[in-house]
Short mmCIF file of C-alpha atoms and ligand atoms in Angstrom, two decimals:
data_model
loop_
_atom_site.label_atom_id
_atom_site.label_comp_id
_atom_site.label_asym_id
_atom_site.label_seq_id
_atom_site.Cartn_x
_atom_site.Cartn_y
_atom_site.Cartn_z
CA MET B 1 -34.82 210.22 -147.26
CA GLU B 2 -33.40 212.87 -144.85
CA ARG B 3 -35.59 214.63 -142.54
CA LYS B 4 -34.61 218.82 -142.12
CA GLU B 5 -34.36 219.78 -138.37
CA ASN B 6 -37.35 220.57 -136.88
CA GLU B 7 -39.30 218.86 -139.69
CA PRO B 8 -42.52 217.05 -138.05
CA LEU B 9 -42.20 213.19 -138.75
CA SER B 10 -44.74 212.28 -141.36
CA PHE B 11 -47.05 209.70 -140.22
CA PHE B 12 -47.03 207.86 -143.27
CA GLU B 13 -43.05 207.35 -143.20
CA THR B 14 -42.94 203.33 -143.94
CA GLU B 15 -41.04 202.65 -140.54
CA THR B 16 -43.89 204.86 -138.67
CA LEU B 17 -46.58 203.10 -140.51
CA ASP B 18 -45.11 199.64 -140.15
CA ALA B 19 -44.64 200.50 -136.52
CA VAL B 20 -48.25 201.54 -135.96
CA LEU B 21 -49.92 198.76 -138.39
CA GLN B 22 -47.75 196.02 -136.04
CA LYS B 23 -48.81 197.74 -132.86
CA SER B 24 -52.35 197.39 -134.06
CA ARG B 25 -52.65 193.88 -135.28
CA GLY B 26 -54.11 192.17 -131.88
CA PHE B 27 -56.79 195.11 -132.15
CA ILE B 28 -57.60 194.64 -136.04
CA LYS B 29 -57.57 190.75 -135.39
CA LEU B 30 -60.09 191.03 -132.39
CA MET B 31 -62.28 193.72 -134.69
CA THR B 32 -62.19 190.95 -137.30
CA TYR B 33 -63.58 188.24 -134.72
CA TYR B 34 -66.27 190.59 -133.55
CA ARG B 35 -67.28 191.70 -137.42
CA CYS B 36 -67.72 187.33 -137.82
CA ALA B 37 -69.76 187.26 -134.90
CA MET B 38 -71.98 189.69 -135.53
CA MET B 39 -72.10 188.32 -139.40
CA GLU B 40 -73.57 185.01 -137.66
CA ILE B 41 -76.04 186.51 -135.59
CA GLU B 42 -77.29 188.67 -138.68
CA THR B 43 -77.80 185.34 -140.59
CA LYS B 44 -79.66 183.71 -137.57
CA PHE B 45 -82.47 186.59 -137.90
CA LYS B 46 -82.08 186.13 -141.53
CA VAL B 47 -82.92 182.21 -140.95
CA LEU B 48 -85.74 183.11 -138.68
CA ASN B 49 -87.30 185.86 -141.17
CA GLU B 50 -87.22 183.23 -143.90
CA HIS B 51 -88.57 180.65 -141.44
CA TYR B 52 -91.72 183.01 -140.37
CA SER B 53 -92.28 183.81 -143.83
CA LEU B 54 -92.80 180.16 -144.52
CA GLU B 55 -95.20 179.30 -141.79
CA HIS B 56 -96.99 182.78 -141.36
CA ASP B 57 -96.96 183.94 -144.69
CA ARG B 58 -95.30 187.59 -143.61
CA ASN B 59 -91.94 188.80 -142.18
CA PRO B 60 -91.65 189.83 -138.48
CA ILE B 61 -88.17 191.64 -139.63
CA GLN B 62 -87.97 194.86 -141.43
CA THR B 63 -84.66 195.52 -141.34
CA VAL B 64 -81.27 194.24 -139.39
CA LYS B 65 -78.59 196.45 -138.92
CA THR B 66 -75.09 195.90 -138.00
CA ARG B 67 -72.46 198.00 -136.37
CA LEU B 68 -68.83 197.71 -135.28
CA LYS B 69 -67.77 200.25 -132.39
CA SER B 70 -65.35 202.67 -133.55
CA PRO B 71 -61.97 203.10 -132.28
CA ILE B 72 -62.71 206.46 -130.65
CA SER B 73 -66.04 205.34 -129.18
CA ILE B 74 -63.80 202.25 -127.64
CA ARG B 75 -61.10 204.72 -126.29
CA GLU B 76 -63.88 206.95 -124.61
CA LYS B 77 -65.95 204.06 -123.35
CA LEU B 78 -62.62 202.64 -121.43
CA GLN B 79 -61.66 206.07 -120.41
CA ARG B 80 -65.19 206.41 -118.58
CA LEU B 81 -64.44 203.15 -116.97
CA GLY B 82 -60.83 204.08 -116.11
CA LEU B 83 -59.37 201.27 -118.16
CA GLU B 84 -56.49 201.22 -120.49
CA MET B 85 -56.90 201.01 -124.33
CA GLN B 86 -55.66 196.92 -124.28
CA VAL B 87 -56.88 194.41 -126.47
CA ALA B 88 -57.66 191.76 -123.57
CA THR B 89 -59.38 195.02 -121.70
CA ILE B 90 -61.44 195.26 -124.70
CA GLU B 91 -62.58 191.68 -124.58
CA LYS B 92 -63.12 191.26 -121.00
CA ASN B 93 -65.00 194.92 -120.24
CA LEU B 94 -66.89 195.92 -123.16
CA HIS B 95 -70.05 194.12 -123.99
CA ASP B 96 -71.20 196.11 -127.26
CA ILE B 97 -68.35 196.43 -129.60
CA ALA B 98 -70.50 194.17 -132.20
CA GLY B 99 -74.26 195.46 -132.16
CA VAL B 100 -76.89 194.04 -134.31
CA ARG B 101 -80.18 196.00 -134.47
CA VAL B 102 -83.33 194.21 -135.55
CA ILE B 103 -86.20 196.24 -136.49
CA CYS B 104 -89.52 194.37 -136.21
CA SER B 105 -93.34 194.52 -137.71
CA PHE B 106 -94.98 194.16 -134.34
CA VAL B 107 -94.37 194.36 -130.44
CA GLU B 108 -94.92 190.42 -130.14
CA ASP B 109 -92.56 189.57 -133.02
CA VAL B 110 -89.44 191.03 -130.91
CA TYR B 111 -90.38 188.63 -128.24
CA ALA B 112 -91.08 185.84 -130.62
CA LEU B 113 -87.73 186.32 -132.44
CA SER B 114 -85.69 186.83 -129.05
CA ASN B 115 -86.89 183.53 -127.89
CA ALA B 116 -86.53 181.79 -131.11
CA LEU B 117 -82.71 183.04 -130.89
CA LEU B 118 -81.95 182.11 -127.28
CA ALA B 119 -83.28 178.49 -127.95
CA GLN B 120 -80.76 177.97 -130.33
CA ASP B 121 -77.90 175.69 -128.17
CA ASP B 122 -75.07 177.75 -129.38
CA VAL B 123 -76.07 180.69 -128.09
CA THR B 124 -75.87 181.74 -124.68
CA LEU B 125 -77.45 184.63 -122.97
CA ILE B 126 -75.15 186.67 -120.89
CA GLU B 127 -77.47 189.56 -120.11
CA LYS B 128 -81.33 190.61 -120.95
CA LYS B 129 -82.44 194.31 -120.28
CA ASP B 130 -86.28 194.75 -121.50
CA TYR B 131 -86.48 198.38 -121.95
CA ILE B 132 -89.96 197.61 -123.43
CA ARG B 133 -91.41 196.28 -120.29
CA SER B 134 -89.74 198.37 -118.14
CA PRO B 135 -88.95 201.82 -120.44
CA LYS B 136 -86.35 204.10 -119.60
CA LYS B 137 -87.44 207.52 -117.99
CA ASN B 138 -86.92 209.13 -121.02
CA GLY B 139 -89.22 206.94 -122.68
CA TYR B 140 -86.62 204.87 -124.67
CA ARG B 141 -87.93 201.36 -125.49
CA SER B 142 -86.17 198.19 -126.92
CA LEU B 143 -85.22 194.50 -125.68
CA HIS B 144 -81.47 194.45 -125.00
CA LEU B 145 -79.64 191.15 -125.08
CA ILE B 146 -75.65 190.17 -124.66
CA VAL B 147 -75.31 186.96 -126.27
CA SER B 148 -72.19 184.73 -126.61
CA ILE B 149 -71.76 182.91 -129.72
CA PRO B 150 -68.86 180.62 -130.96
CA ILE B 151 -66.88 181.64 -134.35
CA PHE B 152 -65.04 178.79 -136.33
CA LEU B 153 -62.20 179.69 -137.63
CA ALA B 154 -59.44 177.78 -139.56
CA ASN B 155 -57.92 176.35 -136.54
CA GLU B 156 -60.16 177.80 -133.54
CA LYS B 157 -63.40 178.08 -132.28
CA ARG B 158 -63.98 181.18 -130.61
CA GLU B 159 -66.77 182.57 -128.05
CA MET B 160 -67.46 186.01 -128.80
CA GLN B 161 -70.10 188.50 -127.40
CA VAL B 162 -72.75 190.44 -129.22
CA GLU B 163 -75.04 193.24 -128.47
CA ILE B 164 -78.43 192.68 -129.86
CA GLN B 165 -81.23 195.39 -130.01
CA LEU B 166 -84.70 194.36 -130.70
CA ARG B 167 -87.10 196.83 -131.10
CA THR B 168 -90.51 197.83 -133.22
CA ILE B 169 -90.62 200.55 -136.16
CA ALA B 170 -92.29 202.71 -133.91
CA MET B 171 -89.87 202.46 -131.32
CA ASP B 172 -86.71 202.85 -133.61
CA ILE B 173 -88.21 206.18 -135.13
CA TRP B 174 -88.75 207.62 -132.01
CA ALA B 175 -84.76 206.15 -130.68
CA SER B 176 -83.25 207.43 -134.01
CA LEU B 177 -84.74 210.92 -133.62
CA GLU B 178 -83.71 211.04 -130.13
CA HIS B 179 -80.39 209.93 -130.47
CA GLN B 180 -79.56 212.72 -133.24
CA MET B 181 -81.45 215.19 -131.07
CA SER B 182 -80.04 214.41 -127.55
CA TYR B 183 -79.10 211.36 -126.61
CA LYS B 184 -75.49 211.34 -124.67
CA LYS B 185 -75.20 215.10 -126.19
CA GLU B 186 -73.54 217.57 -124.00
CA ILE B 187 -76.91 220.02 -124.18
CA ASP B 188 -79.11 221.28 -121.60
CA ILE B 189 -82.75 219.84 -122.66
CA THR B 190 -85.13 221.65 -120.65
CA GLU B 191 -87.85 219.83 -118.76
CA GLY B 192 -90.31 220.97 -121.13
CA LEU B 193 -88.76 219.64 -124.23
CA SER B 194 -87.98 216.04 -122.17
CA ALA B 195 -91.43 215.82 -121.05
CA GLU B 196 -92.60 216.42 -125.03
CA LEU B 197 -90.16 213.25 -125.88
CA LEU B 198 -91.49 211.15 -123.23
CA GLU B 199 -94.76 212.08 -124.63
CA CYS B 200 -93.77 211.09 -128.14
CA ALA B 201 -92.41 208.08 -126.91
CA GLU B 202 -95.73 207.16 -125.51
CA LEU B 203 -97.81 207.89 -128.85
CA ALA B 204 -95.42 205.77 -130.68
CA TYR B 205 -96.19 202.86 -127.93
CA ALA B 206 -99.83 203.37 -127.99
CA LEU B 207 -99.45 202.80 -132.11
CA ASP B 208 -97.77 199.76 -131.64
CA GLU B 209 -100.18 198.24 -128.85
CA ARG B 210 -103.01 199.43 -131.51
CA MET B 211 -101.20 197.96 -134.64
CA ASN B 212 -100.62 194.63 -132.41
CA ALA B 213 -104.11 194.05 -131.52
CA ILE B 214 -105.26 194.84 -134.89
CA HIS B 215 -102.73 192.46 -136.23
CA ARG B 216 -103.98 189.77 -133.45
CA LYS B 217 -107.65 190.35 -134.42
CA ILE B 218 -106.92 189.82 -138.42
CA THR B 219 -104.64 186.29 -137.26
CA GLN B 220 -107.75 185.10 -135.30
CA ASN B 221 -110.42 185.67 -138.09
CA LYS B 222 -108.36 184.00 -140.48
P1 0O2 Z 1 -74.83 204.34 -130.04
O1 0O2 Z 1 -74.37 205.66 -130.44
O2 0O2 Z 1 -76.08 204.07 -130.12
O3 0O2 Z 1 -73.97 203.20 -130.15
P2 0O2 Z 1 -73.37 201.91 -122.00
O4 0O2 Z 1 -73.21 201.18 -123.53
O5 0O2 Z 1 -72.19 202.04 -121.11
O6 0O2 Z 1 -73.60 203.44 -122.43
P3 0O2 Z 1 -75.39 200.33 -120.52
O7 0O2 Z 1 -76.24 200.48 -119.59
O8 0O2 Z 1 -74.39 199.49 -120.72
O9 0O2 Z 1 -74.90 201.98 -121.24
O10 0O2 Z 1 -76.03 199.90 -122.09
P4 0O2 Z 1 -77.56 199.93 -122.53
O11 0O2 Z 1 -78.57 200.60 -121.30
O12 0O2 Z 1 -77.81 198.58 -122.70
O13 0O2 Z 1 -77.75 200.73 -123.80
C1 0O2 Z 1 -76.67 200.93 -124.65
C2 0O2 Z 1 -77.43 201.35 -126.31
O14 0O2 Z 1 -78.93 201.04 -126.07
C3 0O2 Z 1 -76.88 202.69 -126.73
O15 0O2 Z 1 -75.41 202.73 -127.14
C4 0O2 Z 1 -77.80 203.11 -127.61
O16 0O2 Z 1 -77.60 202.07 -128.78
C5 0O2 Z 1 -78.89 202.50 -126.85
N1 0O2 Z 1 -79.64 203.58 -126.02
C6 0O2 Z 1 -80.01 203.57 -124.78
N2 0O2 Z 1 -80.58 204.22 -123.88
C7 0O2 Z 1 -80.93 204.99 -124.99
C8 0O2 Z 1 -81.72 206.33 -124.89
O17 0O2 Z 1 -82.21 206.89 -124.16
N3 0O2 Z 1 -81.77 206.76 -126.26
C9 0O2 Z 1 -81.62 206.35 -127.39
N4 0O2 Z 1 -81.72 206.60 -128.42
N5 0O2 Z 1 -80.76 205.17 -127.37
C10 0O2 Z 1 -80.32 204.64 -126.02
P5 0O2 Z 1 -74.36 203.55 -127.22
O18 0O2 Z 1 -73.22 202.87 -127.34
O19 0O2 Z 1 -74.51 204.19 -125.80
O20 0O2 Z 1 -74.88 204.39 -128.24
#
């Protein structure tokens, strides 16, 4: 089809789309590998949940959520680090492309699940940040792990990194609402509101500790 003078090139013209797809093949492939790694980790937690429910007659996991970082967020993070948007750069420098969030019943479940996962011989711990024992200044609590696990493809085995966040229901309520209201938002939050958010985080943690203590007493009396 003839293009009129000054008429902008349509993104969806076949040649253009082919070129875009060709260029993004490496990126799409890498994202697929991360998705596979995420599935592996999700399955590991589901298996642990099944095992615990057999042994202890209750589920330590409420939900497992997965998310793949969007191309826009990847680009923003690379820009912040002063790096170029290239497949090799992404894999080398970003450790949170694949994310798995595990929402647990009790604080002790967070540590039991983390220890059980890290004891598996195909899981390698790359980094651990314990924001439960050392919460962030704003009150954020979670246990963060970056692990490497193998994914098995038709002719290849590949080590992929996954970021895992483990937290209780109470920690998740606080983090989800704070994320909506202020986390990484370009807004000026007053000292008063920051103090209130911190107070809410402490209230949520006090609830966690009380529920954990009640749970321990009930299991001891069994
Ligand atoms: P999103 O939108 O949840 O994916 P960086 O990843 O470089 O920003 P760092 O130090 O490498 O920071 O990572 P860190 O401290 O382990 O935290 C990364 C993730 O933890 C964030 O991902 C959030 O999901 C969560 N997080 C950390 N701090 C807070 C906080 O103060 N409030 C809330 N609500 N969540 C937090 P992303 O990619 O930044 O955001």
